[in-house]
Each structure stands twice: as structure tokens, then as C-alpha cells.
Short mmCIF file of C-alpha atoms in Angstrom, two decimals:
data_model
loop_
_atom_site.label_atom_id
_atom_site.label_comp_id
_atom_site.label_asym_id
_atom_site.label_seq_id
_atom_site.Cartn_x
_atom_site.Cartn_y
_atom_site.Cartn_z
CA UNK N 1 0.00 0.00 0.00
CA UNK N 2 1.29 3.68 -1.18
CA UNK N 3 1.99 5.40 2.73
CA UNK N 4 2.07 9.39 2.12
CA UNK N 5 2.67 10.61 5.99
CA UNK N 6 2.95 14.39 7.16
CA UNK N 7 4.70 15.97 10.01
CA UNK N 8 1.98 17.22 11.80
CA UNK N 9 -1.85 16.54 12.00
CA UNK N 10 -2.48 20.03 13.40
CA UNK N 11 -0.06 23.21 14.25
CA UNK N 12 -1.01 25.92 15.85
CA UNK N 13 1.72 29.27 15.03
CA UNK N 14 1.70 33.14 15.12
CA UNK N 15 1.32 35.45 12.62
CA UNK N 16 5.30 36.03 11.13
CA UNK N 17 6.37 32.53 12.39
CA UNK N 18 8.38 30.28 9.84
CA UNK N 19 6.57 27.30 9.79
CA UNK N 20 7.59 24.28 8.18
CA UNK N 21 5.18 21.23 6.53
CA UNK N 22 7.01 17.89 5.83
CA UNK N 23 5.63 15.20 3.75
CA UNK N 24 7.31 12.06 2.91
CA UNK N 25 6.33 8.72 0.92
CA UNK N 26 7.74 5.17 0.79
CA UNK N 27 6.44 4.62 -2.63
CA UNK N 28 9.53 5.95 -4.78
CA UNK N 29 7.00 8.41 -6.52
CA UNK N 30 8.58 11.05 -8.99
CA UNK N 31 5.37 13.49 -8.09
CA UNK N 32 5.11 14.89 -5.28
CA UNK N 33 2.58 17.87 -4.42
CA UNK N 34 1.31 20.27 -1.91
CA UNK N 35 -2.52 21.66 -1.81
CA UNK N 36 -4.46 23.66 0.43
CA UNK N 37 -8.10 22.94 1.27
CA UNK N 38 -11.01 25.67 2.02
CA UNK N 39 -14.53 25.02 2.85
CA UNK N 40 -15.81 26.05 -1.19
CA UNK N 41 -12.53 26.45 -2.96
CA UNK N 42 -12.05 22.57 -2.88
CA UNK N 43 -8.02 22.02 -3.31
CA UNK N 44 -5.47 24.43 -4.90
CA UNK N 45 -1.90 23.25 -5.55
CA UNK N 46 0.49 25.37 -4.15
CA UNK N 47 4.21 24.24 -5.55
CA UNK N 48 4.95 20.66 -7.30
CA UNK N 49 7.71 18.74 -7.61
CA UNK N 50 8.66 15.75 -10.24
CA UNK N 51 12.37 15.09 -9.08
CA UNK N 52 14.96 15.89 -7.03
CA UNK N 53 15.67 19.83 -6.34
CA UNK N 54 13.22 20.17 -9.31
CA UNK N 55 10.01 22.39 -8.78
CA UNK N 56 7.25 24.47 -10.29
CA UNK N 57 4.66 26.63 -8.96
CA UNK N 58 0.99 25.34 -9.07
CA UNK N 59 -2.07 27.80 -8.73
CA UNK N 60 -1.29 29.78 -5.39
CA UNK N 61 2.28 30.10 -4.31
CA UNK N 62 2.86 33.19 -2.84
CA UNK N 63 3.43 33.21 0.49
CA UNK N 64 4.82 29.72 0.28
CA UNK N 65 8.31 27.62 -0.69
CA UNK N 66 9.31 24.49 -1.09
CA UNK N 67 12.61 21.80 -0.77
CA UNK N 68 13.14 18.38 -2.21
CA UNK N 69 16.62 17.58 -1.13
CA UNK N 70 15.71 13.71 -1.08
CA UNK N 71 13.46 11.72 -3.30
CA UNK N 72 10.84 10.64 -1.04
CA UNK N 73 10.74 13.84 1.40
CA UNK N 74 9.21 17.06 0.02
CA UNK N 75 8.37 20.11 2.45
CA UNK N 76 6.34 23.02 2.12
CA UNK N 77 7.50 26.17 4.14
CA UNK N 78 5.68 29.58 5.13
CA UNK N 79 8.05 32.07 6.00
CA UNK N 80 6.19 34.41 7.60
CA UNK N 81 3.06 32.77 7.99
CA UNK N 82 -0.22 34.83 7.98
CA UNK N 83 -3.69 34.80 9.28
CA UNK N 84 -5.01 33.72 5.60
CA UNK N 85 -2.70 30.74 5.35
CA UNK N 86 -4.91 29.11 8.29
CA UNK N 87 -5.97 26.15 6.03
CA UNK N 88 -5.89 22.45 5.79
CA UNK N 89 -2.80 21.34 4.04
CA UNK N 90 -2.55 18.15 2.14
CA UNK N 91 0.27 16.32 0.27
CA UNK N 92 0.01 14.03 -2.21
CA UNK N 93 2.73 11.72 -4.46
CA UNK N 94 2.30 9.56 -8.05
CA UNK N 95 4.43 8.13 -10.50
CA UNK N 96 5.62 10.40 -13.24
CA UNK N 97 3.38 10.23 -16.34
CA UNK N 98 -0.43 11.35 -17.32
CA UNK N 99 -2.86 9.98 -15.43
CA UNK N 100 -1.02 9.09 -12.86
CA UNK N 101 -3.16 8.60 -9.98
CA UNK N 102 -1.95 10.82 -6.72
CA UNK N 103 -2.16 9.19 -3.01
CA UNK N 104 -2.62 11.89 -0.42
CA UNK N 105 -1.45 12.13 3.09
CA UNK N 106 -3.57 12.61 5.96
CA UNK N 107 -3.44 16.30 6.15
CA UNK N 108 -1.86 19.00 8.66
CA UNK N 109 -4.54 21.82 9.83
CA UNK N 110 -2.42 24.84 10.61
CA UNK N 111 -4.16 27.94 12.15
CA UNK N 112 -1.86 31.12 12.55
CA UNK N 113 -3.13 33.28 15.25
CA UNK X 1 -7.57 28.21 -16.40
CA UNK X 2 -9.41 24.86 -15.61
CA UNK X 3 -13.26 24.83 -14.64
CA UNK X 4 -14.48 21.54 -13.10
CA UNK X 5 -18.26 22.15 -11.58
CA UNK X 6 -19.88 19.99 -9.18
CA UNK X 7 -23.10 20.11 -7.14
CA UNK X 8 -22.27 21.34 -3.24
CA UNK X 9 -24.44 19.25 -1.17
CA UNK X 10 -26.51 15.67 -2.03
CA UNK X 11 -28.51 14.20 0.49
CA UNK X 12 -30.03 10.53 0.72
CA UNK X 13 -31.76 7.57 2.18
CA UNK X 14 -29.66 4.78 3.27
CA UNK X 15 -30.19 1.88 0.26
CA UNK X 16 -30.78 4.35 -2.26
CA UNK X 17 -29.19 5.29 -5.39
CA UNK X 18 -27.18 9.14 -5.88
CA UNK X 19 -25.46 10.48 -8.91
CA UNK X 20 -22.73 13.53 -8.44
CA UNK X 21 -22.56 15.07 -11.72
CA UNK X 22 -19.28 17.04 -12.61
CA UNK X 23 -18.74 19.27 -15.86
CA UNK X 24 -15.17 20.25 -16.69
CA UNK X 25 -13.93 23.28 -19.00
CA UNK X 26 -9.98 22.56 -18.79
CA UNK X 27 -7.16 23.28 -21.89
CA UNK X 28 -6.45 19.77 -22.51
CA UNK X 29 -7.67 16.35 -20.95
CA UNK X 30 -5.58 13.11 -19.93
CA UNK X 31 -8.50 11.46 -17.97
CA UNK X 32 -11.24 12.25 -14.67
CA UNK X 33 -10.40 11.26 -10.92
CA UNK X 34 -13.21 10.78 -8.52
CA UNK X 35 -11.72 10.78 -4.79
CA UNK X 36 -13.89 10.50 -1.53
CA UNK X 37 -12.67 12.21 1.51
CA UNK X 38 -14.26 11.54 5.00
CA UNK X 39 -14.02 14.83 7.44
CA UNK X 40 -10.87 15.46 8.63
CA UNK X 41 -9.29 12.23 6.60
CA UNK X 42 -7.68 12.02 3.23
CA UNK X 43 -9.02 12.14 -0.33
CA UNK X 44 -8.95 8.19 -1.23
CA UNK X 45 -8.91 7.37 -4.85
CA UNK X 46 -12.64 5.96 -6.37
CA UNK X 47 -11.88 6.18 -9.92
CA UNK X 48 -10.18 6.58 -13.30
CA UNK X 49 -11.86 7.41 -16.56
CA UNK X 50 -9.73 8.40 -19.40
CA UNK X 51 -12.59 7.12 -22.39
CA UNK X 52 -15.66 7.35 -23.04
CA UNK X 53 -18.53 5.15 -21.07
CA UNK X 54 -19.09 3.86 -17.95
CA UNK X 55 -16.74 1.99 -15.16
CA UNK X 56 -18.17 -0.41 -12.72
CA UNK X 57 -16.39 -1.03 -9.46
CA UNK X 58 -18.95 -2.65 -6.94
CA UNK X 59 -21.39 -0.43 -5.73
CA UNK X 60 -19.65 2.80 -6.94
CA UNK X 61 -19.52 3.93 -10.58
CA UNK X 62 -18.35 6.10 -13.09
CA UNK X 63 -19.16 7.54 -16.21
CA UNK X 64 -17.57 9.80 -18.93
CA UNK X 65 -18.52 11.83 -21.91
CA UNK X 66 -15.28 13.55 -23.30
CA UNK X 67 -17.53 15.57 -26.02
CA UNK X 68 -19.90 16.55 -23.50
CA UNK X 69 -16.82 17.49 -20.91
CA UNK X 70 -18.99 15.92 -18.19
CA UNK X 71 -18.82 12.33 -15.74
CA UNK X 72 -21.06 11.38 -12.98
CA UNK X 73 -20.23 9.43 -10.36
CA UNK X 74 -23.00 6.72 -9.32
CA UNK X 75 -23.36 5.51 -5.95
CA UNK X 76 -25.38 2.33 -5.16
CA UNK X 77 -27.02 0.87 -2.03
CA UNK X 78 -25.91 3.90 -0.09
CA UNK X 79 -24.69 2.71 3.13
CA UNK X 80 -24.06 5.58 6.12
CA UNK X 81 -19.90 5.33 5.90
CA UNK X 82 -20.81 6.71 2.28
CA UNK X 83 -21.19 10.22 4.00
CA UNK X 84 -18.37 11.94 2.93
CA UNK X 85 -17.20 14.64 0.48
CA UNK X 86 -16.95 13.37 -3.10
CA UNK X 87 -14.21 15.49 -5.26
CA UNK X 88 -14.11 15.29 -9.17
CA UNK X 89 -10.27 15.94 -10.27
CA UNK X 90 -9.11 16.55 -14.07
CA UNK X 91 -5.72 15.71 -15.45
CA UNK X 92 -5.48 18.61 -18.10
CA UNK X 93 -1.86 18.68 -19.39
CA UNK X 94 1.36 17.15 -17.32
CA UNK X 95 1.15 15.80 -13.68
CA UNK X 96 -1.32 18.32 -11.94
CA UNK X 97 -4.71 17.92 -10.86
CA UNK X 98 -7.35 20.42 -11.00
CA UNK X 99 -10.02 19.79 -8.50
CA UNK X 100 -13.63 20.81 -8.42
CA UNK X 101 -14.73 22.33 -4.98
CA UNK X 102 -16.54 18.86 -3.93
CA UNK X 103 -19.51 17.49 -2.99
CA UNK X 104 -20.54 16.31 0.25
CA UNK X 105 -22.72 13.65 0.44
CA UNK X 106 -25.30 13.13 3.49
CA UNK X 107 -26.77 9.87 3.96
CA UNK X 108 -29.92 9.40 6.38
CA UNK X 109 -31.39 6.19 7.97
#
């Protein structure tokens, strides 16, 4: 079974924190992604990567970066996190390729205060 | 930019049959994903359609039209753990996803 964990299931940090999301998978996936979830807006992708130190911006990344040192670890950072960045934050990895289907980790809910 | 619609809110009887439709407006198309997502879990993978017609998996089912840009997902003998969120994802172009805003699914006894 594809395992997509994440750091944290919830994080609660202040308003200019640095705040740091890790996701890793054991499935050797090429893909990996991060989204954010809001009641409505169903999920954005923020930044994607397909390999190693390789990445592209999805829909919404300001506000956010992201580091894929290692193949199977890929981590999303605020770095100054804001009161509209509270959100539900999910990663997901796939094999390279269209179509590929993406597994998701649980989720982290962050709320900046 | 991609446009994948779907119905907010379904509700239904426990045994009973509901269809989430989904339209889709997107630049290019390399299939449909239909996830379900309890609250506060994961979005779990339902279903790939990449041609036309309709794909059986037990009780759940899925259906494409790529001409008509719309799918439906068809959920039969509704059982109460089916209350959940039901997204509709397409592939347009390269790896990403575009996701429709979801639609949650109430089921009553």
C-alpha cells in the first residue's frame, strides 16, 4: 500500500512565524505535491515537484516555498506565515506520467493566530 | 484556467441510489479522478476514466462523456460510511490535478 505521511496533524503558530510542513512517501514516486483545502474552494496546488531539487509553482504560491533535497521527502514552508494561510494542508505523491493517480497524506490543519 | 463544476451538497436515504454530476472546462484532458474524503481524513482514490462510457467497481460507478466534458459518479445501495465529500479531479496537461470544490454527500437512515 502507497503510505504518504505528514509531520503534523495540526499546528497551531503566530502570525510572522516560519513554519515548516514535511511530507514524505515510501512509494519511490517522482510526483510529489502540496494543496491547500477551504470550505468552497475545494483544493489548490500550491508548488509541485517531479524530481529531485526540481520544482514548479501550481495555482497559489505566494506566500509559500518548497525543498526536495531527497526523493521521497518534500516540504512546504511559510516564512512568515499569515492569518489567511490558516488552512488544511494536504500532500500528495504519483508516478511520473499522465494519469497518474496521486495518493494523499492525511493532512496538517495549521491555524496562525 | 481549468473549470471543473460539481453540485455542493446531495442528500439521501440509506439503500438508495445518488449520482454527483461534474462538468469540466480545462485546456487539454488526460482522464477524470473521482476521490472520496471523510471529514478530517484524506481524499482516497474511487476512480479513473480516461474514455468514453461507464466503469463499474462494486457499488460505486463512473461515467464519462469527453464531447460533452462531463462524468457522474453513481453511488449504489448507499450505506451511512458513504457520507463523505466526493471530489471530481481533471488531469489537463502534465502531472497536476485540478479539482472541483466537492460534494458532500449526506446519507440518512
Amino acid at each position: 500500500d502507497v503510505k504518504v505521511t505528514q509531520s503534523s496533524r495540526y499546528l497551531v503558530k503566530r502570525t510572522g512565524e516560519k513554519v515548516f510542513l514535511e511530507c514524505v512517501q515510501d512509494m519511490d514516486h517522482e510526483n510529489m505535491f502540496w494543496y491547500r483545502q477551504d470550505p468552497g474552494l475545494g483544493l489548490r496546488l500550491i508548488y509541485f515537484s517531479y524530481d529531485v531539487k526540481m520544482k514548479e509553482k501550481g495555482d497559489i504560491p505566494e506566500g509559500y516555498s518548497v525543498s526536495r533535497e531527497k526523493k521521497e521527502r518534500f516540504s512546504l514552508i511559510l516564512e512568515s506565515a499569515s492569518t489567511n494561510q490558516t488552512s488544511m494542508y494536504l500532500c500528495a505523491s504519483s508516478f511520473l506520467g499522465k494519469g497518474e493517480t496521486q495518493y494523499f497524506g492525511p493532512g496538517t490543519r495549521l491555524l496562525v493566530l | 484556467g481549468q473549470n471543473i463544476d460539481q453540485p455542493t451538497e446531495m442528500t439521501a436515504t440509506e439503500g438508495a441510489i445518488v449520482q454527483i454530476n461534474c462538468t469540466y472546462q480545462t485546456s487539454g484532458f488526460n482522464g477524470l479522478f473521482w476521490y472520496q474524503q471523510h471529514a478530517g481524513e484524506a481524499p482516497t482514490f474511487l476512480s479513473y476514466n480516461v474514455l468514453d462510457g461507464l466503469e463499474e467497481k462494486g457499488r460505486f460507478s463512473s461515467f464519462l462523456s469527453r464531447s460533452k466534458g462531463y462524468s457522474y459518479l453513481l453511488l449504489k445501495e448507499l450505506q451511512m460510511k458513504d457520507s463523505a465529500s466526493y471530489l471530481c479531479a481533471v488531469n489537463p496537461n502534465d502531472y497536476k490535478l485540478s479539482f472541483g470544490a466537492g460534494t458532500t454527500v449526506t446519507v440518512r437512515a
